[in-house]
Every structure is written in C-alpha cells, then in structure tokens.
C-alpha cells in the first residue's frame, strides 16, 4: 500500500472506530477511557512532540540555507531581486485571499470547542498584545529559541543567512555544515512523517470518540475552502499577474501547465519536481535556461502559494475551533509568518503542515490542531504542491518576459498540446 493510501485508510479507520466508540460506549466506560486517554492520546502527543522538536531547528537551518543559496552575488542582481519580490508578493496575495474567503464563510463550531479541549492552555500570550514590529527582534536569541518564539528565530536566521551570504566564499565550512545539517533535518522529517498514518488514526479516533460526527462538517468545510481558494489563486491571481506584469497570454500558460500539474500532484514535492519543471519551463514556455535554472530551484525553496493558502485557511479554522477571536494584528501576523515561513519550508511532502505549527504558535492556537488537520492534509498537499509549482512557473515566465529571456515563439506555440 502506498503512503497516500495508508493515510486515507488510517483516516477512514480512525473515523469509524471513533464514531463506534462514541455511540456505543458511555463517557465513563473504562475501556473507552483507556483507549482515548492512554493509547490514542499518547500516540498523538508523541507525534506532535516530534513535530515540535524538529520545527525550530528545521526553520533555522533551512532559512540559512535558503538565503545562502539564493544569494549568489552573480545572480542576486536586479533579476534576482525582482523574482524574489514577485515570489513574496504572490505568497502574500495567496494567504490574504485565504483569510478573506475564510472570513466570508465562518465555521459554526461553537458546540465543539466547549467540550473538546479540556486541559489545554489556550491562553498563551498572543503576539498582538505586544508591538507587532518589535516582536520580530529577539533581545536574546537563545531565549527566543528556548521559549519557541518562531518569529524571532526566523528573523535571526534570515539576518544570519543574509550576512553569511556576503562572506560565503570565506566560510565554506559553515556553508557545508549548514547544508549537511539541512539534509539531516529533512531526513528526520521523513522519519517522523512515517508515523503519520498511525498518528492520523489515533487522532481521528480520539476526536470522533469524544465528539462524534459533529466534527466532520467543519473539517469538510475546511477541505472544500482550501480547494476553492487554491482555484481562485490559480485562475484569478496568476491570470492577473500574467496580464498585469507581462503581456503573455494566460490561456496558453494554463494550457501548457497540465502535465506539470499532474506530475507535481503525484509527487507532492516541489523539490522532487524541479527537473521536470525546469524541462517544461524551458522547452514548452521558452524561458532561457540561464534564468530558469536559477528561478525554478529558488521558487521550489521559497515560493509556496498553495502552502500559504492552506496555512491561512487552517489558522482561521483552528482559531474558530478553539474559540479564539482573531484580531487585525493576528491576521497581519499570519500573513507575515506564513510568508517568512515559506522561505524556510522545504519543498517536500507535508512540510507545509509542519510549518503550520509556526503560525499557530504565534497566534496562541494549540498545536494539537495540526494533528486534527493531518487526516485531510495528504490530499491537500498534492493539490497545493501543484499550485506552488504553478506559481514558480508563472513568476519565472513573467520575469523572463520583462528581461527578454523568453522565446515568445516557443511560448505561443501550442501545436504539441
Ligand atoms: N509539499 C509542498 C511542496 O513541496 C510543501 C507543503 O507541504 O506544503 O511544495
């Protein structure tokens, strides 16, 4: 059985067992209590602790690697700057749409939050209680690390990465060390992800045993909402970007994207798709290889529109789920954190959901929420990865066009499609 099937199977099994426990046994039944409190709870918490354990080292190291890799002095010219700016802009737009649409369709889950989170401290200090800007800067980096202040760790990592990139030639040992560390951490993520099916089963069984079928409706709503926003961004934002920033024909852009979308859908990984994306971008869209070989790997590392959309919808959903009213500064925090975190999100399966904990932490939403979404995340991961890569392709074409690095004859040639 492949991994996706395993997750789907675990999901279905968790829901069924949970509902059976919920309807057939009373709340004070010893067996039900033992299963929920000891087995399901322990495994879900174990999984979450492993995620929490890896998230800070992962963002710290991958942000440094990301900035080091994109700061090749020869490449970080106007072209690089333009590309990075557009990558960031599209991510900000993506997550803003996610938050706006989420606000238009609020979740009605009042009953659920009342009885579900016994014992969870949801009253962590929120970033909005402090000055939004000042909160980015750590007075003491080690304190920021030990207290899990992700935004401050992000800031320090960016600062360190950019500074290091200026003296990159003089510090090869540091560069190698960071790259090696990055590889190790990514492999740790893969190991943790292996437990996902079991964790999904336990988490869903626990949730449904406690709450019955009530929880299904908001989860389905979340799932549908993410897909709708992904589609809006894909057909709306990319269309506007192409029309506004280049005079490339958006319909040709969409038409040629089909195969790439299917490929990334099946890999769930922007990184794994790099060779294929590069091939399509150069051969089908006619982008000059000298530019695409820089912008596509860069995009796979730092540009995650689909992921940001999932994170925006998820943050809103979980805030509603835990009965946390989001303030305006919370929205800004979500946008800023998701955009920054996308730089540190590896283009590998499930990286986005791990990074979600970064955003939740900032807003004071219990991390347990991540596990609740894991059940539906595998499918969403496939779709959002396609949007991530479509975004890389779109921006690459736009920048290439503005710099005369695209062969418009190849771009407009639709004979092969
Ligand atoms: N799988 C996504 C990608 O590779 C990242 C994510 O999990 O959102 O682009």
CSV table of C-alpha atoms and ligand atoms in Angstrom, one decimal:
chain,number,residue,atom,x,y,z
A,1,UNK,CA,0.0,0.0,0.0
A,2,UNK,CA,1.5,3.4,-0.9
A,3,UNK,CA,1.7,6.2,1.7
A,4,UNK,CA,-1.3,8.2,0.5
A,5,UNK,CA,-3.5,5.1,0.6
A,6,UNK,CA,-2.2,4.3,4.1
A,7,UNK,CA,-3.1,7.7,5.3
A,8,UNK,CA,-6.6,7.5,3.7
A,9,UNK,CA,-7.1,4.1,5.2
A,10,UNK,CA,-6.0,5.3,8.6
A,11,UNK,CA,-8.2,8.3,8.3
A,12,UNK,CA,-11.3,6.2,7.5
A,13,UNK,CA,-10.5,3.6,10.2
A,14,UNK,CA,-9.9,6.4,12.8
A,15,UNK,CA,-13.3,8.0,12.0
A,16,UNK,CA,-15.2,4.7,12.0
A,17,UNK,CA,-13.6,3.4,15.3
A,18,UNK,CA,-14.1,6.8,16.9
A,19,UNK,CA,-17.7,7.0,15.9
A,20,UNK,CA,-18.3,3.4,17.1
A,21,UNK,CA,-16.7,4.3,20.5
A,22,UNK,CA,-18.7,7.5,20.7
A,23,UNK,CA,-22.1,5.9,20.1
A,24,UNK,CA,-21.7,2.5,21.7
A,25,UNK,CA,-19.9,3.3,25.0
A,26,UNK,CA,-20.8,5.8,27.6
A,27,UNK,CA,-18.3,8.5,28.5
A,28,UNK,CA,-17.3,6.9,31.8
A,29,UNK,CA,-16.7,3.5,30.3
A,30,UNK,CA,-13.3,2.2,31.4
A,31,UNK,CA,-12.3,0.7,28.1
A,32,UNK,CA,-13.2,3.8,26.2
A,33,UNK,CA,-11.4,5.9,28.7
A,34,UNK,CA,-8.3,3.7,28.5
A,35,UNK,CA,-8.2,3.8,24.7
A,36,UNK,CA,-8.7,7.5,24.5
A,37,UNK,CA,-6.5,8.7,27.3
A,38,UNK,CA,-3.7,6.2,27.1
A,39,UNK,CA,-3.4,4.8,23.6
A,40,UNK,CA,-4.8,7.4,21.2
A,41,UNK,CA,-3.7,10.4,23.3
A,42,UNK,CA,-0.2,9.1,23.9
A,43,UNK,CA,0.5,8.3,20.2
A,44,UNK,CA,-1.0,11.7,19.0
A,45,UNK,CA,1.0,13.6,21.6
A,46,UNK,CA,4.2,11.7,20.8
A,47,UNK,CA,3.8,12.6,17.1
A,48,UNK,CA,3.1,16.2,17.9
A,49,UNK,CA,6.1,16.4,20.2
A,50,UNK,CA,8.3,15.0,17.5
A,51,UNK,CA,7.0,17.7,15.1
A,52,UNK,CA,7.6,20.4,17.7
A,53,UNK,CA,11.0,19.1,18.3
A,54,UNK,CA,12.0,19.4,14.7
A,55,UNK,CA,10.3,22.6,13.7
A,56,UNK,CA,12.7,25.2,15.1
A,57,UNK,CA,16.0,23.6,14.1
A,58,UNK,CA,14.4,23.0,10.7
A,59,UNK,CA,13.4,26.5,10.0
A,60,UNK,CA,16.6,27.9,11.5
A,61,UNK,CA,18.8,25.8,9.3
A,62,UNK,CA,16.7,25.8,6.1
A,63,UNK,CA,16.3,29.6,6.2
A,64,UNK,CA,20.1,30.0,6.4
A,65,UNK,CA,20.5,27.5,3.6
A,66,UNK,CA,17.7,29.2,1.5
A,67,UNK,CA,19.3,32.6,1.9
A,68,UNK,CA,22.8,31.3,1.2
A,69,UNK,CA,21.6,29.5,-1.9
A,70,UNK,CA,19.8,32.5,-3.3
A,71,UNK,CA,22.5,35.0,-2.6
A,72,UNK,CA,25.0,34.1,-5.2
A,73,UNK,CA,26.5,37.5,-5.8
A,74,UNK,CA,26.4,37.0,-9.5
A,75,UNK,CA,22.8,36.0,-9.5
A,76,UNK,CA,21.4,38.4,-6.9
A,77,UNK,CA,21.2,41.2,-9.3
A,78,UNK,CA,18.1,43.1,-10.3
A,79,UNK,CA,16.7,39.9,-11.8
A,80,UNK,CA,17.0,38.0,-8.6
A,81,UNK,CA,15.6,40.8,-6.6
A,82,UNK,CA,12.6,41.1,-9.0
A,83,UNK,CA,12.0,37.3,-8.8
A,84,UNK,CA,12.1,37.2,-5.1
A,85,UNK,CA,9.9,40.2,-4.8
A,86,UNK,CA,7.2,38.7,-7.0
A,87,UNK,CA,7.5,35.4,-5.2
A,88,UNK,CA,6.9,37.1,-1.9
A,89,UNK,CA,4.1,39.2,-3.4
A,90,UNK,CA,2.2,36.2,-4.8
A,91,UNK,CA,2.5,34.4,-1.4
A,92,UNK,CA,1.1,37.5,0.4
A,93,UNK,CA,-1.8,37.7,-2.0
A,94,UNK,CA,-2.4,33.9,-1.7
A,95,UNK,CA,-2.7,33.9,2.0
A,96,UNK,CA,-4.7,37.2,2.0
A,97,UNK,CA,-7.3,35.6,-0.3
A,98,UNK,CA,-7.3,32.5,2.0
A,99,UNK,CA,-8.1,34.7,5.1
A,100,UNK,CA,-10.7,36.8,3.3
A,101,UNK,CA,-12.5,33.8,1.9
A,102,UNK,CA,-12.3,32.1,5.3
A,103,UNK,CA,-13.9,35.2,6.9
A,104,UNK,CA,-16.7,35.1,4.4
A,105,UNK,CA,-17.6,31.5,5.4
A,106,UNK,CA,-17.2,31.4,9.1
A,107,UNK,CA,-17.4,28.0,10.8
A,108,UNK,CA,-20.2,27.2,13.1
A,109,UNK,CA,-18.4,25.1,15.6
A,110,UNK,CA,-19.4,26.6,18.9
A,111,UNK,CA,-20.6,23.4,20.4
A,112,UNK,CA,-17.4,21.6,19.6
A,113,UNK,CA,-15.0,24.0,21.3
A,114,UNK,CA,-16.9,23.8,24.5
A,115,UNK,CA,-16.3,20.2,25.3
A,116,UNK,CA,-13.2,19.4,23.4
A,117,UNK,CA,-10.1,20.9,24.9
A,118,UNK,CA,-10.1,20.0,28.5
A,119,UNK,CA,-6.7,20.6,30.0
A,120,UNK,CA,-5.3,22.6,27.1
A,121,UNK,CA,-3.9,26.0,27.8
A,122,UNK,CA,-5.2,28.2,25.0
A,123,UNK,CA,-4.4,31.4,26.9
A,124,UNK,CA,-0.8,31.7,25.8
A,125,UNK,CA,0.2,35.4,25.3
A,126,UNK,CA,-0.7,36.5,21.8
A,127,UNK,CA,1.7,38.5,19.7
A,128,UNK,CA,-1.0,41.1,19.2
A,129,UNK,CA,-0.7,42.0,22.8
A,130,UNK,CA,2.8,43.4,22.1
A,131,UNK,CA,4.1,45.7,19.5
A,132,UNK,CA,3.9,43.8,16.2
A,133,UNK,CA,7.1,45.1,14.7
A,134,UNK,CA,9.2,44.9,17.9
A,135,UNK,CA,8.2,41.4,18.5
A,136,UNK,CA,10.2,40.3,15.4
A,137,UNK,CA,13.5,41.2,17.1
A,138,UNK,CA,14.9,38.9,19.7
A,139,UNK,CA,16.8,40.6,22.6
A,140,UNK,CA,18.2,37.3,23.4
A,141,UNK,CA,18.4,34.7,20.6
A,142,UNK,CA,18.8,31.8,23.0
A,143,UNK,CA,15.8,32.8,24.9
A,144,UNK,CA,13.8,33.1,21.7
A,145,UNK,CA,14.9,29.5,20.8
A,146,UNK,CA,14.2,28.0,24.2
A,147,UNK,CA,10.8,29.7,24.5
A,148,UNK,CA,9.9,28.7,21.0
A,149,UNK,CA,9.4,32.2,19.6
A,150,UNK,CA,9.4,31.3,16.0
A,151,UNK,CA,9.1,34.7,14.5
A,152,UNK,CA,12.2,35.8,16.4
A,153,UNK,CA,14.1,32.7,15.3
A,154,UNK,CA,13.0,33.4,11.8
A,155,UNK,CA,14.3,36.9,12.0
A,156,UNK,CA,17.7,35.8,13.4
A,157,UNK,CA,18.0,33.1,10.8
A,158,UNK,CA,17.3,35.5,8.0
A,159,UNK,CA,19.7,38.0,9.4
A,160,UNK,CA,22.4,35.4,9.8
A,161,UNK,CA,21.8,33.8,6.4
A,162,UNK,CA,22.0,37.2,4.6
A,163,UNK,CA,25.1,38.2,6.5
A,164,UNK,CA,26.7,34.9,5.8
A,165,UNK,CA,25.9,35.1,2.1
A,166,UNK,CA,28.1,38.2,1.8
A,167,UNK,CA,31.1,36.3,3.1
A,168,UNK,CA,30.2,33.0,1.6
A,169,UNK,CA,33.5,32.4,-0.1
A,170,UNK,CA,35.4,32.8,3.1
A,171,UNK,CA,33.3,30.4,5.1
A,172,UNK,CA,33.0,27.2,3.1
A,173,UNK,CA,33.0,25.1,6.3
A,174,UNK,CA,30.0,26.9,7.6
A,175,UNK,CA,28.1,26.7,4.3
A,176,UNK,CA,28.8,22.9,4.1
A,177,UNK,CA,27.8,22.4,7.7
A,178,UNK,CA,24.5,24.2,7.2
A,179,UNK,CA,23.8,22.2,4.0
A,180,UNK,CA,24.7,18.9,5.8
A,181,UNK,CA,22.6,19.8,8.8
A,182,UNK,CA,19.7,20.7,6.5
A,183,UNK,CA,19.9,17.2,4.8
A,184,UNK,CA,19.9,15.5,8.2
A,185,UNK,CA,16.9,17.5,9.4
A,186,UNK,CA,15.0,16.8,6.2
A,187,UNK,CA,15.7,13.1,6.7
A,188,UNK,CA,14.4,13.4,10.3
A,189,UNK,CA,11.2,14.9,8.9
A,190,UNK,CA,10.9,11.9,6.6
A,191,UNK,CA,11.2,9.6,9.6
A,192,UNK,CA,8.6,11.5,11.6
A,193,UNK,CA,6.3,11.6,8.7
A,194,UNK,CA,6.4,7.8,8.5
A,195,UNK,CA,4.3,7.7,11.7
A,196,UNK,CA,1.7,9.9,10.2
A,197,UNK,CA,-0.8,7.1,9.3
A,198,UNK,CA,-0.8,5.8,12.9
A,199,UNK,CA,-1.0,9.4,14.3
A,200,UNK,CA,-3.8,10.2,12.0
A,201,UNK,CA,-5.7,7.1,13.1
A,202,UNK,CA,-5.2,7.8,16.8
A,203,UNK,CA,-6.0,11.5,16.5
A,204,UNK,CA,-9.2,11.0,14.5
A,205,UNK,CA,-10.3,8.1,16.6
A,206,UNK,CA,-9.8,10.2,19.7
A,207,UNK,CA,-11.6,13.2,18.2
A,208,UNK,CA,-14.6,11.3,16.9
A,209,UNK,CA,-14.8,9.2,20.1
A,210,UNK,CA,-15.0,12.4,22.1
A,211,UNK,CA,-17.2,14.5,19.8
A,212,UNK,CA,-19.0,12.1,17.5
A,213,UNK,CA,-19.8,13.1,13.9
A,214,UNK,CA,-20.2,16.8,14.8
A,215,UNK,CA,-16.6,17.5,13.9
A,216,UNK,CA,-16.9,16.2,10.4
A,217,UNK,CA,-18.8,19.1,9.0
A,218,UNK,CA,-16.3,21.9,9.8
A,219,UNK,CA,-13.4,19.6,8.6
A,220,UNK,CA,-15.2,19.1,5.3
A,221,UNK,CA,-15.8,22.8,5.1
A,222,UNK,CA,-12.1,23.5,5.7
A,223,UNK,CA,-11.2,21.0,3.0
A,224,UNK,CA,-13.5,22.5,0.4
A,225,UNK,CA,-12.5,26.0,1.3
A,226,UNK,CA,-8.8,25.3,0.8
A,227,UNK,CA,-9.6,23.8,-2.7
A,228,UNK,CA,-11.8,26.8,-3.6
A,229,UNK,CA,-9.0,29.3,-2.6
A,230,UNK,CA,-6.4,27.3,-4.4
A,231,UNK,CA,-8.5,27.5,-7.6
A,232,UNK,CA,-9.2,31.2,-7.1
A,233,UNK,CA,-5.5,31.9,-6.8
A,234,UNK,CA,-4.7,29.7,-9.7
A,235,UNK,CA,-7.2,31.1,-12.1
A,236,UNK,CA,-7.5,34.6,-10.6
A,237,UNK,CA,-4.2,35.7,-9.3
A,238,UNK,CA,-2.0,34.1,-11.8
A,239,UNK,CA,-4.2,35.4,-14.6
A,240,UNK,CA,-4.0,39.0,-13.2
A,241,UNK,CA,-0.2,38.6,-12.6
A,242,UNK,CA,0.4,37.5,-16.2
A,243,UNK,CA,-1.8,40.2,-17.6
A,244,UNK,CA,-0.5,43.0,-15.3
A,245,UNK,CA,3.2,42.2,-15.3
A,246,UNK,CA,3.7,40.8,-18.8
A,247,UNK,CA,1.7,40.6,-21.9
A,248,UNK,CA,1.9,36.8,-22.1
A,249,UNK,CA,-1.3,35.0,-23.0
A,250,UNK,CA,-2.7,33.5,-19.7
A,251,UNK,CA,-4.7,30.9,-21.6
A,252,UNK,CA,-1.6,29.5,-23.2
A,253,UNK,CA,0.1,29.5,-19.8
A,254,UNK,CA,-2.7,27.4,-18.4
A,255,UNK,CA,-2.9,25.1,-21.3
A,256,UNK,CA,0.7,24.1,-21.2
A,257,UNK,CA,0.7,23.6,-17.4
A,258,UNK,CA,-1.5,20.4,-17.5
A,259,UNK,CA,1.3,17.8,-17.4
A,260,UNK,CA,3.3,19.6,-14.9
A,261,UNK,CA,0.3,19.9,-12.6
A,262,UNK,CA,-0.4,16.2,-12.8
A,263,UNK,CA,3.3,15.4,-12.1
A,264,UNK,CA,3.6,17.6,-9.1
A,265,UNK,CA,0.2,16.4,-7.8
A,266,UNK,CA,1.7,12.9,-7.7
A,267,UNK,CA,5.0,13.8,-6.2
A,268,UNK,CA,3.7,16.3,-3.5
A,269,UNK,CA,7.1,17.8,-3.6
A,270,UNK,CA,8.2,21.0,-5.3
A,271,UNK,CA,11.8,19.9,-4.9
A,272,UNK,CA,11.3,16.5,-6.5
A,273,UNK,CA,9.6,18.2,-9.4
A,274,UNK,CA,12.5,20.6,-10.1
A,275,UNK,CA,14.0,18.7,-13.0
A,276,UNK,CA,10.6,18.2,-14.6
A,277,UNK,CA,9.5,21.9,-14.0
A,278,UNK,CA,12.8,23.1,-15.5
A,279,UNK,CA,12.3,21.0,-18.5
A,280,UNK,CA,8.7,22.3,-19.1
A,281,UNK,CA,9.6,25.9,-18.4
A,282,UNK,CA,12.5,25.9,-20.9
A,283,UNK,CA,11.1,23.6,-23.6
A,284,UNK,CA,7.4,24.5,-23.5
A,285,UNK,CA,7.4,28.1,-22.3
A,286,UNK,CA,10.7,29.0,-23.9
A,287,UNK,CA,12.3,30.5,-20.9
A,288,UNK,CA,16.1,30.9,-21.2
A,289,UNK,CA,17.9,28.2,-19.3
A,290,UNK,CA,20.3,30.6,-17.7
A,291,UNK,CA,17.4,32.2,-15.8
A,292,UNK,CA,15.1,29.2,-15.2
A,293,UNK,CA,17.9,27.2,-13.6
A,294,UNK,CA,18.1,29.9,-11.0
A,295,UNK,CA,14.5,30.8,-10.6
A,296,UNK,CA,12.9,27.4,-10.5
A,297,UNK,CA,15.0,25.9,-7.7
A,298,UNK,CA,14.7,29.2,-5.9
A,299,UNK,CA,10.9,29.1,-6.3
A,300,UNK,CA,10.8,25.5,-5.1
A,301,UNK,CA,12.5,26.6,-2.0
A,302,UNK,CA,11.0,30.0,-1.2
A,303,UNK,CA,7.7,30.3,-3.1
A,304,UNK,CA,4.8,28.4,-1.6
A,305,UNK,CA,1.5,30.0,-2.6
A,306,UNK,CA,-0.5,26.8,-2.2
A,307,UNK,CA,1.0,26.1,1.1
A,308,UNK,CA,0.4,29.6,2.3
A,309,UNK,CA,-3.3,29.2,1.3
A,310,UNK,CA,-3.6,26.0,3.3
A,311,UNK,CA,-1.9,27.7,6.3
A,312,UNK,CA,-4.2,30.7,6.1
A,313,UNK,CA,-7.4,28.6,6.0
A,314,UNK,CA,-6.0,26.2,8.6
A,315,UNK,CA,-5.2,29.1,11.0
A,316,UNK,CA,-8.6,30.5,10.6
A,317,UNK,CA,-10.3,27.1,11.0
A,318,UNK,CA,-8.4,26.2,14.1
A,319,UNK,CA,-8.9,29.7,15.7
A,320,UNK,CA,-12.6,29.1,15.2
A,321,UNK,CA,-12.3,25.6,16.5
A,322,UNK,CA,-10.6,26.7,19.7
A,323,UNK,CA,-12.9,29.7,20.1
A,324,UNK,CA,-10.1,32.3,19.6
A,325,UNK,CA,-11.3,35.5,18.0
A,326,UNK,CA,-8.6,36.8,15.6
A,327,UNK,CA,-7.8,40.4,15.7
A,328,UNK,CA,-6.5,42.5,12.9
A,329,UNK,CA,-2.9,42.2,14.1
A,330,UNK,CA,-3.4,38.4,14.2
A,331,UNK,CA,-4.1,38.5,10.5
A,332,UNK,CA,-1.0,40.5,9.9
A,333,UNK,CA,1.0,38.0,11.9
A,334,UNK,CA,-0.4,35.1,10.0
A,335,UNK,CA,0.4,36.8,6.7
A,336,UNK,CA,3.9,37.8,7.8
A,337,UNK,CA,4.7,34.5,9.4
A,338,UNK,CA,3.4,32.4,6.6
A,339,UNK,CA,5.3,34.5,4.0
A,340,UNK,CA,8.6,34.3,6.0
A,341,UNK,CA,8.0,30.6,6.9
A,342,UNK,CA,7.5,29.8,3.2
A,343,UNK,CA,11.2,30.6,2.8
A,344,UNK,CA,12.0,28.0,5.4
A,345,UNK,CA,9.5,25.4,4.1
A,346,UNK,CA,11.3,22.6,2.3
A,347,UNK,CA,9.6,21.6,-0.9
A,348,UNK,CA,8.9,18.1,0.4
A,349,UNK,CA,5.7,16.3,1.2
A,350,UNK,CA,4.0,17.5,4.4
A,351,UNK,CA,6.5,20.3,5.1
A,352,UNK,CA,3.7,22.9,5.0
A,353,UNK,CA,1.6,21.3,7.7
A,354,UNK,CA,4.7,21.1,10.0
A,355,UNK,CA,5.4,24.8,9.3
A,356,UNK,CA,1.8,25.5,10.2
A,357,UNK,CA,2.7,25.0,13.9
A,358,UNK,CA,5.0,28.0,13.5
A,359,UNK,CA,1.9,30.2,12.7
A,360,UNK,CA,-0.3,28.7,15.3
A,361,UNK,CA,2.4,29.3,17.9
A,362,UNK,CA,2.5,32.9,17.1
A,363,UNK,CA,-1.3,33.3,17.4
A,364,UNK,CA,-1.6,31.2,20.5
A,365,UNK,CA,-3.6,28.4,18.9
A,366,UNK,CA,-2.9,25.0,20.4
A,367,UNK,CA,-0.6,22.9,18.3
A,368,UNK,CA,-2.8,19.9,18.7
A,369,UNK,CA,-4.9,21.4,16.0
A,370,UNK,CA,-2.3,20.4,13.4
A,371,UNK,CA,-3.0,16.8,14.1
A,372,UNK,CA,-6.7,17.3,13.5
A,373,UNK,CA,-6.0,18.5,10.0
A,374,UNK,CA,-3.5,15.8,9.2
A,375,UNK,CA,-6.2,13.5,8.2
A,376,UNK,CA,-7.2,15.6,5.2
A,377,UNK,CA,-3.7,17.0,4.6
A,378,UNK,CA,-2.3,14.4,2.3
A,379,UNK,CA,-4.8,15.2,-0.4
A,380,UNK,CA,-4.5,18.9,0.1
A,381,UNK,CA,-0.7,18.6,-0.1
A,382,UNK,CA,-0.9,17.1,-3.5
A,383,UNK,CA,-3.1,20.0,-4.7
A,384,UNK,CA,-1.2,22.8,-3.0
A,385,UNK,CA,2.1,21.5,-4.3
A,386,UNK,CA,0.7,21.8,-7.9
A,387,UNK,CA,-0.2,25.4,-7.1
A,388,UNK,CA,3.2,26.0,-5.6
A,389,UNK,CA,4.9,24.9,-8.7
A,390,UNK,CA,2.4,26.7,-11.0
A,391,UNK,CA,3.4,29.8,-9.1
A,392,UNK,CA,7.1,29.3,-9.7
A,393,UNK,CA,6.4,28.8,-13.4
A,394,UNK,CA,4.1,31.8,-13.6
A,395,UNK,CA,6.6,34.2,-12.0
A,396,UNK,CA,9.5,32.7,-13.9
A,397,UNK,CA,7.7,33.4,-17.2
A,398,UNK,CA,6.8,37.0,-16.1
A,399,UNK,CA,10.3,37.9,-15.0
A,400,UNK,CA,11.8,36.2,-18.1
A,401,UNK,CA,9.5,38.2,-20.3
A,402,UNK,CA,10.4,41.5,-18.6
A,403,UNK,CA,14.1,40.8,-19.2
A,404,UNK,CA,13.8,39.5,-22.7
A,405,UNK,CA,14.7,36.0,-21.6
A,406,UNK,CA,11.8,34.2,-23.1
A,407,UNK,CA,11.3,32.9,-26.6
A,408,UNK,CA,7.8,34.1,-27.3
A,409,UNK,CA,7.6,31.8,-30.4
A,410,UNK,CA,8.0,28.8,-28.2
A,411,UNK,CA,5.7,30.2,-25.6
A,412,UNK,CA,2.9,30.8,-28.1
A,413,UNK,CA,3.4,27.5,-29.9
A,414,UNK,CA,0.5,25.3,-28.8
A,415,UNK,CA,0.9,22.7,-31.5
A,416,UNK,CA,2.2,20.0,-29.2
A,417,UNK,CA,-0.7,20.4,-26.6
B,1,LIG,N1,4.6,19.6,-0.4
B,1,LIG,C1,4.7,21.0,-0.6
B,1,LIG,C2,5.8,21.3,-1.7
B,1,LIG,O1,6.6,20.5,-1.9
B,1,LIG,C3,5.1,21.7,0.7
B,1,LIG,C4,3.9,21.6,1.6
B,1,LIG,O2,3.9,20.6,2.3
B,1,LIG,O3,3.1,22.5,1.6
B,1,LIG,O4,5.7,22.3,-2.3
